Coordinates of C-alpha atoms and ligand atoms in Angstrom, one line a residue:
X1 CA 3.7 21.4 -14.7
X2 CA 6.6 19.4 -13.7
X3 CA 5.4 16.8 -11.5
X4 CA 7.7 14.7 -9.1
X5 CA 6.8 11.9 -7.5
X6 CA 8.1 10.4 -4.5
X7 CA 7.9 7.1 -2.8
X8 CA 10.2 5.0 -0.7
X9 CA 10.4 2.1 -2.6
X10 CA 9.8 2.3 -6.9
X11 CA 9.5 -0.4 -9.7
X12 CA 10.8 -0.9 -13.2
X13 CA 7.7 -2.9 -13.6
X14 CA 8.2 -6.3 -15.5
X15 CA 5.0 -8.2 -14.9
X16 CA 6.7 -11.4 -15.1
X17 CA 8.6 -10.3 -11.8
X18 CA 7.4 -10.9 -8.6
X19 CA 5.5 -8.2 -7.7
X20 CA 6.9 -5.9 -4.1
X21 CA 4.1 -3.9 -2.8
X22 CA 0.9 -2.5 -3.4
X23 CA 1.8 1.2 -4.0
X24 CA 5.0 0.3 -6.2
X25 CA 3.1 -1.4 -8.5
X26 CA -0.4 0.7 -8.6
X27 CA 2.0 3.7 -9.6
X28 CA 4.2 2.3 -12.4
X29 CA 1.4 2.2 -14.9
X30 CA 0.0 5.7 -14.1
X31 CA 3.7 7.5 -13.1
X32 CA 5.1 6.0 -17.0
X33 CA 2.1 7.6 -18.6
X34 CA 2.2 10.9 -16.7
X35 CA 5.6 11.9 -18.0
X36 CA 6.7 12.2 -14.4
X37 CA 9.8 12.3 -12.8
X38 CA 9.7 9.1 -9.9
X39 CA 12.1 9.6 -7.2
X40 CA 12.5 7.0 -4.4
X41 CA 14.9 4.0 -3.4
X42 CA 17.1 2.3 -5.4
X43 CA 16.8 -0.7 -2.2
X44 CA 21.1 -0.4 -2.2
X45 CA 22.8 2.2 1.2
X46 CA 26.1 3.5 0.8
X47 CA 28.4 5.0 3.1
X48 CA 29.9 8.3 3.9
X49 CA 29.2 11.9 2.6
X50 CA 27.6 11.8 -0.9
X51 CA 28.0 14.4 -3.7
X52 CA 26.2 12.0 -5.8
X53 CA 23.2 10.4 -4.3
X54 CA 21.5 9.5 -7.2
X55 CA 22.4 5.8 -8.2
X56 CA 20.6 5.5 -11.4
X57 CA 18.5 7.9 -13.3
X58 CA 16.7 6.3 -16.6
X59 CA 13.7 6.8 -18.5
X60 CA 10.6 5.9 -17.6
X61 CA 7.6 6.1 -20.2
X62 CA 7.4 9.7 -21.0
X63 CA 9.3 11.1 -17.9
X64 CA 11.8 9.2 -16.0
X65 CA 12.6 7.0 -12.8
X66 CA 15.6 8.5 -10.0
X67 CA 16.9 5.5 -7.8
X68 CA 18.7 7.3 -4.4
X69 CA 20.9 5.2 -2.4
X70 CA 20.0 5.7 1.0
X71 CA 22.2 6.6 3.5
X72 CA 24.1 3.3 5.2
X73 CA 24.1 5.1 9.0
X74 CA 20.7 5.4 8.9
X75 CA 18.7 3.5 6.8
X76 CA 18.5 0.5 9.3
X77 CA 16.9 3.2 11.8
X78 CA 14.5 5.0 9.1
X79 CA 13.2 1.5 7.3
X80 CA 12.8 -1.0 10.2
X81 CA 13.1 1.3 12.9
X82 CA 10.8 4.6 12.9
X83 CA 9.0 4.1 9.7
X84 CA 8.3 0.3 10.0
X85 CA 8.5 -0.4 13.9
X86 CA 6.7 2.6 14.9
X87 CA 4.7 4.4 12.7
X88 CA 3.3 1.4 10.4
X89 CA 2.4 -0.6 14.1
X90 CA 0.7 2.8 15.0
X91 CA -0.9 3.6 11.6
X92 CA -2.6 -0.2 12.1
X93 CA -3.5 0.1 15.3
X94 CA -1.5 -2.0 16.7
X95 CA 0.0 0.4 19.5
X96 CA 1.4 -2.1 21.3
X97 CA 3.7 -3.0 18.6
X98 CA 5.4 0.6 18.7
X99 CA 9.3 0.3 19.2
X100 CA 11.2 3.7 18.6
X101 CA 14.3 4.3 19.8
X102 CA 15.8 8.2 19.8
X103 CA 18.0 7.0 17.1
X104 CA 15.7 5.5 14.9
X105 CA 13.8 8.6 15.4
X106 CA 16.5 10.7 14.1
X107 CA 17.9 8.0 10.9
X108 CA 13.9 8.7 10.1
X109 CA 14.7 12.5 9.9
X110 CA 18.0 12.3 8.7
X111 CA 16.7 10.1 5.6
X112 CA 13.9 12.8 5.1
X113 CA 16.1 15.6 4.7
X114 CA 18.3 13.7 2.5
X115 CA 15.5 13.1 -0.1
X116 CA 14.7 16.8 0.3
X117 CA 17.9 17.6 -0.6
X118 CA 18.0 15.1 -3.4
X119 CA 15.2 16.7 -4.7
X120 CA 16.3 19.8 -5.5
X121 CA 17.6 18.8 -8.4
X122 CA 14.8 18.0 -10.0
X123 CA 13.0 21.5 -8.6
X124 CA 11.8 23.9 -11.2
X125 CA 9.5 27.3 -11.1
X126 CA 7.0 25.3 -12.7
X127 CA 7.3 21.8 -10.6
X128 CA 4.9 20.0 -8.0
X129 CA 6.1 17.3 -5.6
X130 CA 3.7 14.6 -4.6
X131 CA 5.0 12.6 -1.7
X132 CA 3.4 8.9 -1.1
X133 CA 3.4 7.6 2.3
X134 CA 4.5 7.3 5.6
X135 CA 7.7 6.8 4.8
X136 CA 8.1 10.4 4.4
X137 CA 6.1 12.3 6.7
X138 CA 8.2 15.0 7.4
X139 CA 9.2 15.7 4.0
X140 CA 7.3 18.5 3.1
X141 CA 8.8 20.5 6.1
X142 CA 12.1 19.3 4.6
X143 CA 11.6 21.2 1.6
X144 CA 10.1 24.3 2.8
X145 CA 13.2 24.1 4.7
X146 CA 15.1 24.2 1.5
X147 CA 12.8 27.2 0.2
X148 CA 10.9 25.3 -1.8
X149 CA 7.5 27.3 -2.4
X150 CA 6.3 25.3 -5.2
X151 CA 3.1 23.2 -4.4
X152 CA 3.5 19.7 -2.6
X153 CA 1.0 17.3 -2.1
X154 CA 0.9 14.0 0.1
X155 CA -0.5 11.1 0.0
X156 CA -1.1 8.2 2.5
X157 CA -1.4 4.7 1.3
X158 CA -2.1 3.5 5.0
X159 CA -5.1 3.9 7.6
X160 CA -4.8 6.8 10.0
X161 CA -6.2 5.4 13.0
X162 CA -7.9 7.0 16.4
X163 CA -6.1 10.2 17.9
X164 CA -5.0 8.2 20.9
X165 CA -3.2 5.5 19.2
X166 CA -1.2 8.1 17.2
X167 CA -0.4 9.9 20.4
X168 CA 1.6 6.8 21.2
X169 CA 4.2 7.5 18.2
X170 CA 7.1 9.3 19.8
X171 CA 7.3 13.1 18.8
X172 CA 4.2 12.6 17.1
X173 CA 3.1 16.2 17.5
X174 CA 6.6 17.5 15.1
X175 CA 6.0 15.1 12.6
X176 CA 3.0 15.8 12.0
X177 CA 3.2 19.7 12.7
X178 CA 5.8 18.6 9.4
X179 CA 3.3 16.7 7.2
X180 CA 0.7 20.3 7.4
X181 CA 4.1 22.3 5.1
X182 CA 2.2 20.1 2.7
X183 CA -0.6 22.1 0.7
X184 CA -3.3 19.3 0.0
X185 CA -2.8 15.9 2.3
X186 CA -5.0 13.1 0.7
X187 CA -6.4 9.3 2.7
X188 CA -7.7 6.1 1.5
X189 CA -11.4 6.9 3.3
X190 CA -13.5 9.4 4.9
X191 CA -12.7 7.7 8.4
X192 CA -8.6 8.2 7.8
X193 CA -9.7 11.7 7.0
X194 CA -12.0 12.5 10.0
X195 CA -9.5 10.9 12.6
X196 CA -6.6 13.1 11.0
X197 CA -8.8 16.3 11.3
X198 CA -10.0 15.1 14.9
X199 CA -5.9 14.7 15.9
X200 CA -5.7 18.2 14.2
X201 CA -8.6 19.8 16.7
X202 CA -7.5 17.8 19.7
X203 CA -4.4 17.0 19.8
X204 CA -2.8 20.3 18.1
X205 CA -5.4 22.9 18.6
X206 CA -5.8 23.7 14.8
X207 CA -8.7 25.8 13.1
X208 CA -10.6 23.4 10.6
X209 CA -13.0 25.1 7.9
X210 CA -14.3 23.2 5.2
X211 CA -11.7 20.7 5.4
X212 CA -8.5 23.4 5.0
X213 CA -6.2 23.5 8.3
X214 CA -4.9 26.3 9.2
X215 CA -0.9 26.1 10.8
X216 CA 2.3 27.8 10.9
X217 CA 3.3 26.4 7.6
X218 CA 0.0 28.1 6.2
X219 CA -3.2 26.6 4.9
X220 CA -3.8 22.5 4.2
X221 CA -6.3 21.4 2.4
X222 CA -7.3 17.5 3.7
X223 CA -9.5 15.3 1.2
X224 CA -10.0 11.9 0.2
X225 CA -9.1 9.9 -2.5
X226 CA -9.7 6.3 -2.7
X227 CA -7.0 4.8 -5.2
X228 CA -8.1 2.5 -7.7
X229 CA -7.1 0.1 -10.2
X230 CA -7.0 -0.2 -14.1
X231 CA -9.9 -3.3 -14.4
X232 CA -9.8 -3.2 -17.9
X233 CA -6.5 -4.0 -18.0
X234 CA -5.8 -6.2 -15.0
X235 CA -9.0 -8.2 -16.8
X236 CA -7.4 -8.7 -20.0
X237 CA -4.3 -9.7 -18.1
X238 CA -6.1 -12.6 -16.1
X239 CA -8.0 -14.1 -18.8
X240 CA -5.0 -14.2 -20.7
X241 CA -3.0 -16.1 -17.7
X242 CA -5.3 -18.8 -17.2
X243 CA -3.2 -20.8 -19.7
X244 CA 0.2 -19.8 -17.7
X245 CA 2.0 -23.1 -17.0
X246 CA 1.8 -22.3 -13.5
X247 CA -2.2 -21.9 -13.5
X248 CA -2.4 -24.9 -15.8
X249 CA -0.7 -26.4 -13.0
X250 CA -2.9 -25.4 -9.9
X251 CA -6.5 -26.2 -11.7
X252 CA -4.9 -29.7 -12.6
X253 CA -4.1 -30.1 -9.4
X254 CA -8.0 -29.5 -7.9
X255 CA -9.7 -32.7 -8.6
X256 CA -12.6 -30.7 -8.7
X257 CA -12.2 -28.9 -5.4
X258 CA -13.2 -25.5 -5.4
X259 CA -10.4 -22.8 -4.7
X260 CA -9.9 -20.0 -2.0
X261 CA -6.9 -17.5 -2.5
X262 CA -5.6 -15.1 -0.2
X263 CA -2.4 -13.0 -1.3
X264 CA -1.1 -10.9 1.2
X265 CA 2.3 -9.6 2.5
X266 CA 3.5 -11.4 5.7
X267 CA 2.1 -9.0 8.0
X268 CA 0.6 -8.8 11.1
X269 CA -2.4 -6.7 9.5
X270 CA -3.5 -9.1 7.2
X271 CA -5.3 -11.0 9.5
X272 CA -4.0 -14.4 8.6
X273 CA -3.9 -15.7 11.4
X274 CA -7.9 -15.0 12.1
X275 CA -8.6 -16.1 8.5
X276 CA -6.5 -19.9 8.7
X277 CA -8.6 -20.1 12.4
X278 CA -11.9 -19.2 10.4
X279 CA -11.1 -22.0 7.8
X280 CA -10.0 -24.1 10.6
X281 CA -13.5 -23.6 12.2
X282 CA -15.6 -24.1 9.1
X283 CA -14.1 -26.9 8.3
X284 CA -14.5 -28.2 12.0
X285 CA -18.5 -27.2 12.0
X286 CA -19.0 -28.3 9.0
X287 CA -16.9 -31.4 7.8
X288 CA -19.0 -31.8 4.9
X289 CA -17.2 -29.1 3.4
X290 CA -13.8 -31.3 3.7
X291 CA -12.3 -31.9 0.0
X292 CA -14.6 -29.7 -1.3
X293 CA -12.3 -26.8 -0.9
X294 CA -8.8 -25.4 -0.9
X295 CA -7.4 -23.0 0.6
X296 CA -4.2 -21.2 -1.5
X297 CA -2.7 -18.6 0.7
X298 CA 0.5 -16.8 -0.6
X299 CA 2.3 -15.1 2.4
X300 CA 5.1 -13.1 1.0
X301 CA 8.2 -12.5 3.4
X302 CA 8.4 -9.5 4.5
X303 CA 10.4 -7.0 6.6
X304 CA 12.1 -10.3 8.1
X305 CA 14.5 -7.9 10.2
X306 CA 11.8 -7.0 12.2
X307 CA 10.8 -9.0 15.4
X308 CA 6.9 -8.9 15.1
X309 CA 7.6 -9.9 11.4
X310 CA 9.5 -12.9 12.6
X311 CA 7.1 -13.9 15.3
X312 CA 4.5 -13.8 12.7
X313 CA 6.2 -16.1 10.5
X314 CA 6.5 -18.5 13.1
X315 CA 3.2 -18.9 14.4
X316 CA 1.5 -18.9 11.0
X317 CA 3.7 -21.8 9.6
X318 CA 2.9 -23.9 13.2
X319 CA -0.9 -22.6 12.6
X320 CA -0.6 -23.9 9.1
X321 CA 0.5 -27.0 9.8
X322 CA -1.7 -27.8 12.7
X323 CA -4.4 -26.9 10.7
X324 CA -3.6 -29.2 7.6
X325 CA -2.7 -32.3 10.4
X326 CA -6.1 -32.2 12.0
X327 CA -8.6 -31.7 8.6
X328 CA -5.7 -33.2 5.9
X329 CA -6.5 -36.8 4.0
X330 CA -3.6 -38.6 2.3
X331 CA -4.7 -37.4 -0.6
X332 CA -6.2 -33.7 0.2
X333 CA -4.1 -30.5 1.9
X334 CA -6.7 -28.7 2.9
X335 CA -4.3 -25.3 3.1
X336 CA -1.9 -24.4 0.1
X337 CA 0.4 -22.2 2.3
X338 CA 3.4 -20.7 -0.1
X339 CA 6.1 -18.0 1.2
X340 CA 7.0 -16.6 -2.2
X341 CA 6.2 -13.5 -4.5
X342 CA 4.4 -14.3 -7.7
X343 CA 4.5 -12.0 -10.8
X344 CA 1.4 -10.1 -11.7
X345 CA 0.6 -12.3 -14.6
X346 CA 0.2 -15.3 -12.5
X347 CA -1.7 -13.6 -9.6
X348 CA -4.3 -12.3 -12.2
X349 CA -4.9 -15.8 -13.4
X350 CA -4.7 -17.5 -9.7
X351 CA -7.8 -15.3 -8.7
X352 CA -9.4 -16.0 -12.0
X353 CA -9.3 -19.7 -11.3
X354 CA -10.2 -19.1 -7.8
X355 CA -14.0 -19.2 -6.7
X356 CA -13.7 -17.2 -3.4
X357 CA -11.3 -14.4 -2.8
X358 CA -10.6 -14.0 1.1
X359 CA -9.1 -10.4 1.7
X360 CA -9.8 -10.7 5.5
X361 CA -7.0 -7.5 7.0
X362 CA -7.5 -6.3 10.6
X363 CA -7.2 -2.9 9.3
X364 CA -5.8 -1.8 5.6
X365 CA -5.6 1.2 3.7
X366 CA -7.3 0.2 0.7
X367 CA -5.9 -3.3 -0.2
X368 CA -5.5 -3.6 -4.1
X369 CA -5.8 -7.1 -4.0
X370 CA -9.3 -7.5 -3.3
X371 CA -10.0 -4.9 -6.6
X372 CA -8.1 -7.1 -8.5
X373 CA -9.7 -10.4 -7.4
X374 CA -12.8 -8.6 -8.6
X375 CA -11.2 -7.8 -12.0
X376 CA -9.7 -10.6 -12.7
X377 CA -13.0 -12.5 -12.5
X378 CA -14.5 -14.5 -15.2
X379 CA -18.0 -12.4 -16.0
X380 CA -19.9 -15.4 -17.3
X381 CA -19.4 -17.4 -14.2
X382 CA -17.7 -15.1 -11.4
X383 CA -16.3 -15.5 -7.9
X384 CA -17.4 -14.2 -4.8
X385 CA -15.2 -11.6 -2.6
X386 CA -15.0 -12.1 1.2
X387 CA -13.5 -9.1 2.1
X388 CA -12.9 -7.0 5.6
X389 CA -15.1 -4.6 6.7
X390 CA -11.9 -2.8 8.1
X391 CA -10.4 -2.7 4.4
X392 CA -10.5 0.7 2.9
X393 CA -11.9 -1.0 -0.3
X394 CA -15.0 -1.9 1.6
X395 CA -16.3 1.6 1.1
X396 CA -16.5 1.1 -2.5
X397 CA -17.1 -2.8 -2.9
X398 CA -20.2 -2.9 -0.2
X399 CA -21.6 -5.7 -2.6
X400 CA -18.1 -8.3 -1.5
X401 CA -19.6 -10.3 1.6
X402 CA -18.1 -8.2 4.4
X403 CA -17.2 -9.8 7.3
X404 CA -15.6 -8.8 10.8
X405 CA -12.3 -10.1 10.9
X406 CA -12.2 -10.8 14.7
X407 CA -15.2 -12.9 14.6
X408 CA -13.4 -16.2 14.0
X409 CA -17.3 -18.2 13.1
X410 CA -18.8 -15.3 11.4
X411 CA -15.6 -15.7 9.2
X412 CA -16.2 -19.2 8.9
X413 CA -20.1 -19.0 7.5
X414 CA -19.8 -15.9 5.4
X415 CA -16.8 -18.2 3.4
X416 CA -19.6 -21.3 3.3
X417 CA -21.8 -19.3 1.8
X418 CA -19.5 -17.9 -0.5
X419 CA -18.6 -21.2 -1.6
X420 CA -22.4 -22.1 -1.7
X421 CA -23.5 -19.0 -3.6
X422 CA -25.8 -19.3 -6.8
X423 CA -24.8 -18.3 -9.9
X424 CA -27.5 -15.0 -10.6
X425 CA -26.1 -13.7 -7.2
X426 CA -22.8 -13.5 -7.8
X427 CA -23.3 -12.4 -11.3
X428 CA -25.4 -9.4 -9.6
X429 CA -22.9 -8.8 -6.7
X430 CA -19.5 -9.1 -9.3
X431 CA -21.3 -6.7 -11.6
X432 CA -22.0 -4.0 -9.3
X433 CA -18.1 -4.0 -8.2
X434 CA -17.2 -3.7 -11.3
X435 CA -18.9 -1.0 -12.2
X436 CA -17.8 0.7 -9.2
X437 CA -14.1 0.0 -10.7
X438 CA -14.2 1.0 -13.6
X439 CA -15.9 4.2 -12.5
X440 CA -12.6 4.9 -9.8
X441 CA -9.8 3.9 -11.8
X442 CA -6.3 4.5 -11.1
X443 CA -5.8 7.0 -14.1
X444 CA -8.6 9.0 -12.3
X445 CA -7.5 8.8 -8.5
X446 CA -3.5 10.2 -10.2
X447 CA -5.6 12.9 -12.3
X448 CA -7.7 13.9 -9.9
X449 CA -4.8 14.4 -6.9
X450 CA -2.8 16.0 -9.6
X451 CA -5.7 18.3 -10.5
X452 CA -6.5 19.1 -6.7
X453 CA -2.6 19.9 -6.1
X454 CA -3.2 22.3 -9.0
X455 CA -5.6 23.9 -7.5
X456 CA -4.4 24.6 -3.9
X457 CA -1.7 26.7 -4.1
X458 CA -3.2 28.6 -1.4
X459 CA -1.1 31.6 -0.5
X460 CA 1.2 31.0 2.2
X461 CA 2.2 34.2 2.8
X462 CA 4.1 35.5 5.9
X463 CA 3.2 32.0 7.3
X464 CA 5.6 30.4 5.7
X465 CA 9.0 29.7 7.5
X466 CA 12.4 31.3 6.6
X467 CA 14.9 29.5 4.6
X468 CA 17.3 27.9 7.7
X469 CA 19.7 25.8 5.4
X470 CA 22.3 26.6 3.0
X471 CA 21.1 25.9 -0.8
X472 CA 22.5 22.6 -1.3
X473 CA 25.1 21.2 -4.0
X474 CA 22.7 20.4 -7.3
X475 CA 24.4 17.7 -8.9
X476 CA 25.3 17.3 -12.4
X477 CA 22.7 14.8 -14.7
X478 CA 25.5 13.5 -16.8
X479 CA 27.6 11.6 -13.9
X480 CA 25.4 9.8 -13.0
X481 CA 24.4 7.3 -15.7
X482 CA 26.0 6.8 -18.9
X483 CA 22.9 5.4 -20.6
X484 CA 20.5 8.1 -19.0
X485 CA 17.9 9.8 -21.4
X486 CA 16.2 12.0 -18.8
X487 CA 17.0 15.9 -19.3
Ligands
F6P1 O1 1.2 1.7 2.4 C1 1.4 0.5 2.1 C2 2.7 0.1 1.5 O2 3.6 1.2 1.4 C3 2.5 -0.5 0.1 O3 3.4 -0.1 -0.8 C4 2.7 -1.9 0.3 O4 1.5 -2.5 0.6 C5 3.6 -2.0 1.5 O5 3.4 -0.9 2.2 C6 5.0 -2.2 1.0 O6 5.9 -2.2 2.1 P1 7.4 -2.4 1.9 O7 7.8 -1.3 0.9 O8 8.0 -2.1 3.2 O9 7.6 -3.7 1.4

């Protein structure tokens, strides 16, 4: 099988590089080994009709990476409009942080079909396309559209929330209708799952049986797949970093307090607002617990364009700085707060040296970080995760101290006890999520979607919908990069 991947934004992968994304960067290892062709954004637009869209096309491990540049007219519409200010809002329930305009609605399309038609270049009777995310929901109808009859799968990285909150999403009924030309759909947890199938019955009026949907683009089958990590490695890689100048630094710089992390994207689904209010309030009801603990939070900018993003920005930074005015000592910042990426390396050997892990989202599709806090622990003397209950991840890790990320005091205990917890406990808890991790890994979420794609090609039959576009121009290889090995 010739298996191509596509995602909205991809990765060369240098570890020393800052890291962008969750799904970028859980792919890269997995996607190189594969053999894979990877087909998504090259983060560059360009203007006018393009013969060539492909910018760069190199090798990646045993298969190879495609960069598109995106169409200029529309990419503004497609990124920060429709797929960032309206379906990511709706996908974390925040439906009143939907903005869609008409023509953001239609850059979204336009950008869909222009992948589909990328695509076809890589299309062979023996390939599968596996499309990742919500960048791409209408995708799969895209290449039906094209004739494509080989199998497609899709995954989403995000929650899908309650049936009502996705009714909000303007022409939520086509998209969607467009997500089901896709033979096996895969979610994060059983709850994405069950609120997809619910929007199914409701909301469209489809037949469900045994988890395959029946529409006009044929039979879906819908499943879960909880994406993982590879702990071995990621483990290697943190006890390695500890002597990283930069790690060095930080533990220097601790005069024996103990360390909290939080890394997260600037985003309103984190919860960082809730989680610098629940430090604000331990350290309030208990001042005892002044100097005895820092807080490092790494807030990586992100989607700036973006109003909500900004606002975000804004408040935090104020919250921040409140915070550290009213509990800081001329010689103690009680909250490390730093808007910059960090490169794996150093990440893995920041949560190593830290003693509680606070991955606190109001709602998350899985949240890598919190598995590779876990990871990246020391065994002989491990930290303790405090993790959301609304995280996918807290399916798996049940043995992190979940807390509820709106209860501002329960917050603030759960991260005293944390810090207070006795060694044989968090040996105990540490060792049960790691098991858990090393049983789910990353290799086996990509083998196991790859397997179930394998297996669905369900016959489509008459319901499968006619060709309506003209075959598209396939465009030469050799143009487009001099130094390309992919054939
Ligand atoms: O589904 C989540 C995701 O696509 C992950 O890749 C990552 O957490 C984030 O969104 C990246 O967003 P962006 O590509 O907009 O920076």
């Amino acid at each position: 099988m010739n298996l191509v991947v596509v995602s909205n934004r991809v990765t060369r992968g240098n570890v020393n590089e800052p890291m962008t994304g969750g799904l970028a960067a859980a792919l890269l290892p997995v996607v190189e080994k594969s053999g894979a062709i990877w087909v998504g954004s090259s983060g560059r637009v360009r203007d006018g009709a393009q013969k060539e869209p492909f910018a760069e096309i190199e090798a990646l491990g045993a298969g190879a990476l495609a960069m598109l540049d995106l169409p200029a007219a529309h990419y503004g519409g497609y990124y920060e409009g429709f797929a960032n200010s309206a379906l990511w809002p709706a996908l974390h329930s925040r439906a009143d942080l939907i903005r869609a305009s008409q023509e953001d609605y239609l850059s979204y399309r336009e950008v869909n079909a222009f992948m589909a038609r990328a695509l076809l270049r890589f299309k062979k009777p023996d390939s599968a396309f596996w499309i990742q995310d919500y960048h791409f929901l209408a995708l799969g109808a895209e290449l039906r559209d094209l004739g494509v009859t080989q199998p497609i799968g899709f995954f989403l990285h995000t929650p899908w929330p309650a049936r009502t909150v996705i009714e909000g999403v303007p022409h939520h009924r086509e998209l969607i209708k467009s997500v089901l030309a896709c033979d096996l759909i895969g979610f994060q947890t059983k709850d994405d799952c069950e609120n997809f199938l619910e929007y199914l019955s409701s909301s469209l009026g489809l037949g469900i049986e045994d988890g395959v949907v029946t529409s006009g683009h044929g039979r879906s089958r819908i499943a879960v797949f909880p994406i993982g990590i590879d702990p071995e490695k990621f483990a290697r890689q943190a006890a390695k970093a500890v002597s990283h100048p930069d790690v060095s630094r930080l533990r220097r710089s601790l005069n024996g307090e103990k360390l909290a992390i939080g890394v997260d994207r600037l985003d309103y689904s984190k919860g960082l607002v809730n989680r610098v209010n629940a430090f604000d309030r331990m350290w309030t009801l208990q001042p005892a617990l002044a100097r005895t603990v820092t807080l490092l939070q790494i807030a990586t900018p992100s989607r700036g364009a973006i109003e909500a993003y900004g606002n975000l920005q804004g408040e935090l930074a104020q919250l921040v700085s409140d915070v550290n005015g009213r509990h800081g000592e001329v010689d103690w910042t009680p909250i490390r707060y730093l808007n910059k990426g960090f490169s794996q390396t150093v990440l893995a050997g920041l949560f190593r040296t830290a003693q509680v892990g606070v991955v606190t989202p109001l709602h998350d599709g899985m949240n890598l970080v919190a598995k590779e806090y876990v990871a990246a622990q020391n065994p002989a003397d491990p930290g303790v995760l405090v993790l959301s209950k609304f995280a996918g991840a807290a399916d798996e890790l049940d043995m992190a101290l979940l807390v509820n990320p709106h209860d501002i005091d329960g917050m603030a205990r759960t991260i005293a006890v944390a810090l207070a917890m006795p060694l044989h406990e968090r040996r105990m808890r540490w060792e049960s999520m790691m098991a858990r991790l090393r049983s789910h890994t990353i290799q086996q979420w990509f083998a196991e979607f790859v397997d179930a794609l394998q297996d669905t090609q369900i016959n489509r039959g008459a319901a499968m919908r006619p060709v309506t576009t003209e075959p598209p121009t396939v465009w030469p290889l050799r143009s487009v990069n001099a130094g390309a090995r992919y054939h």
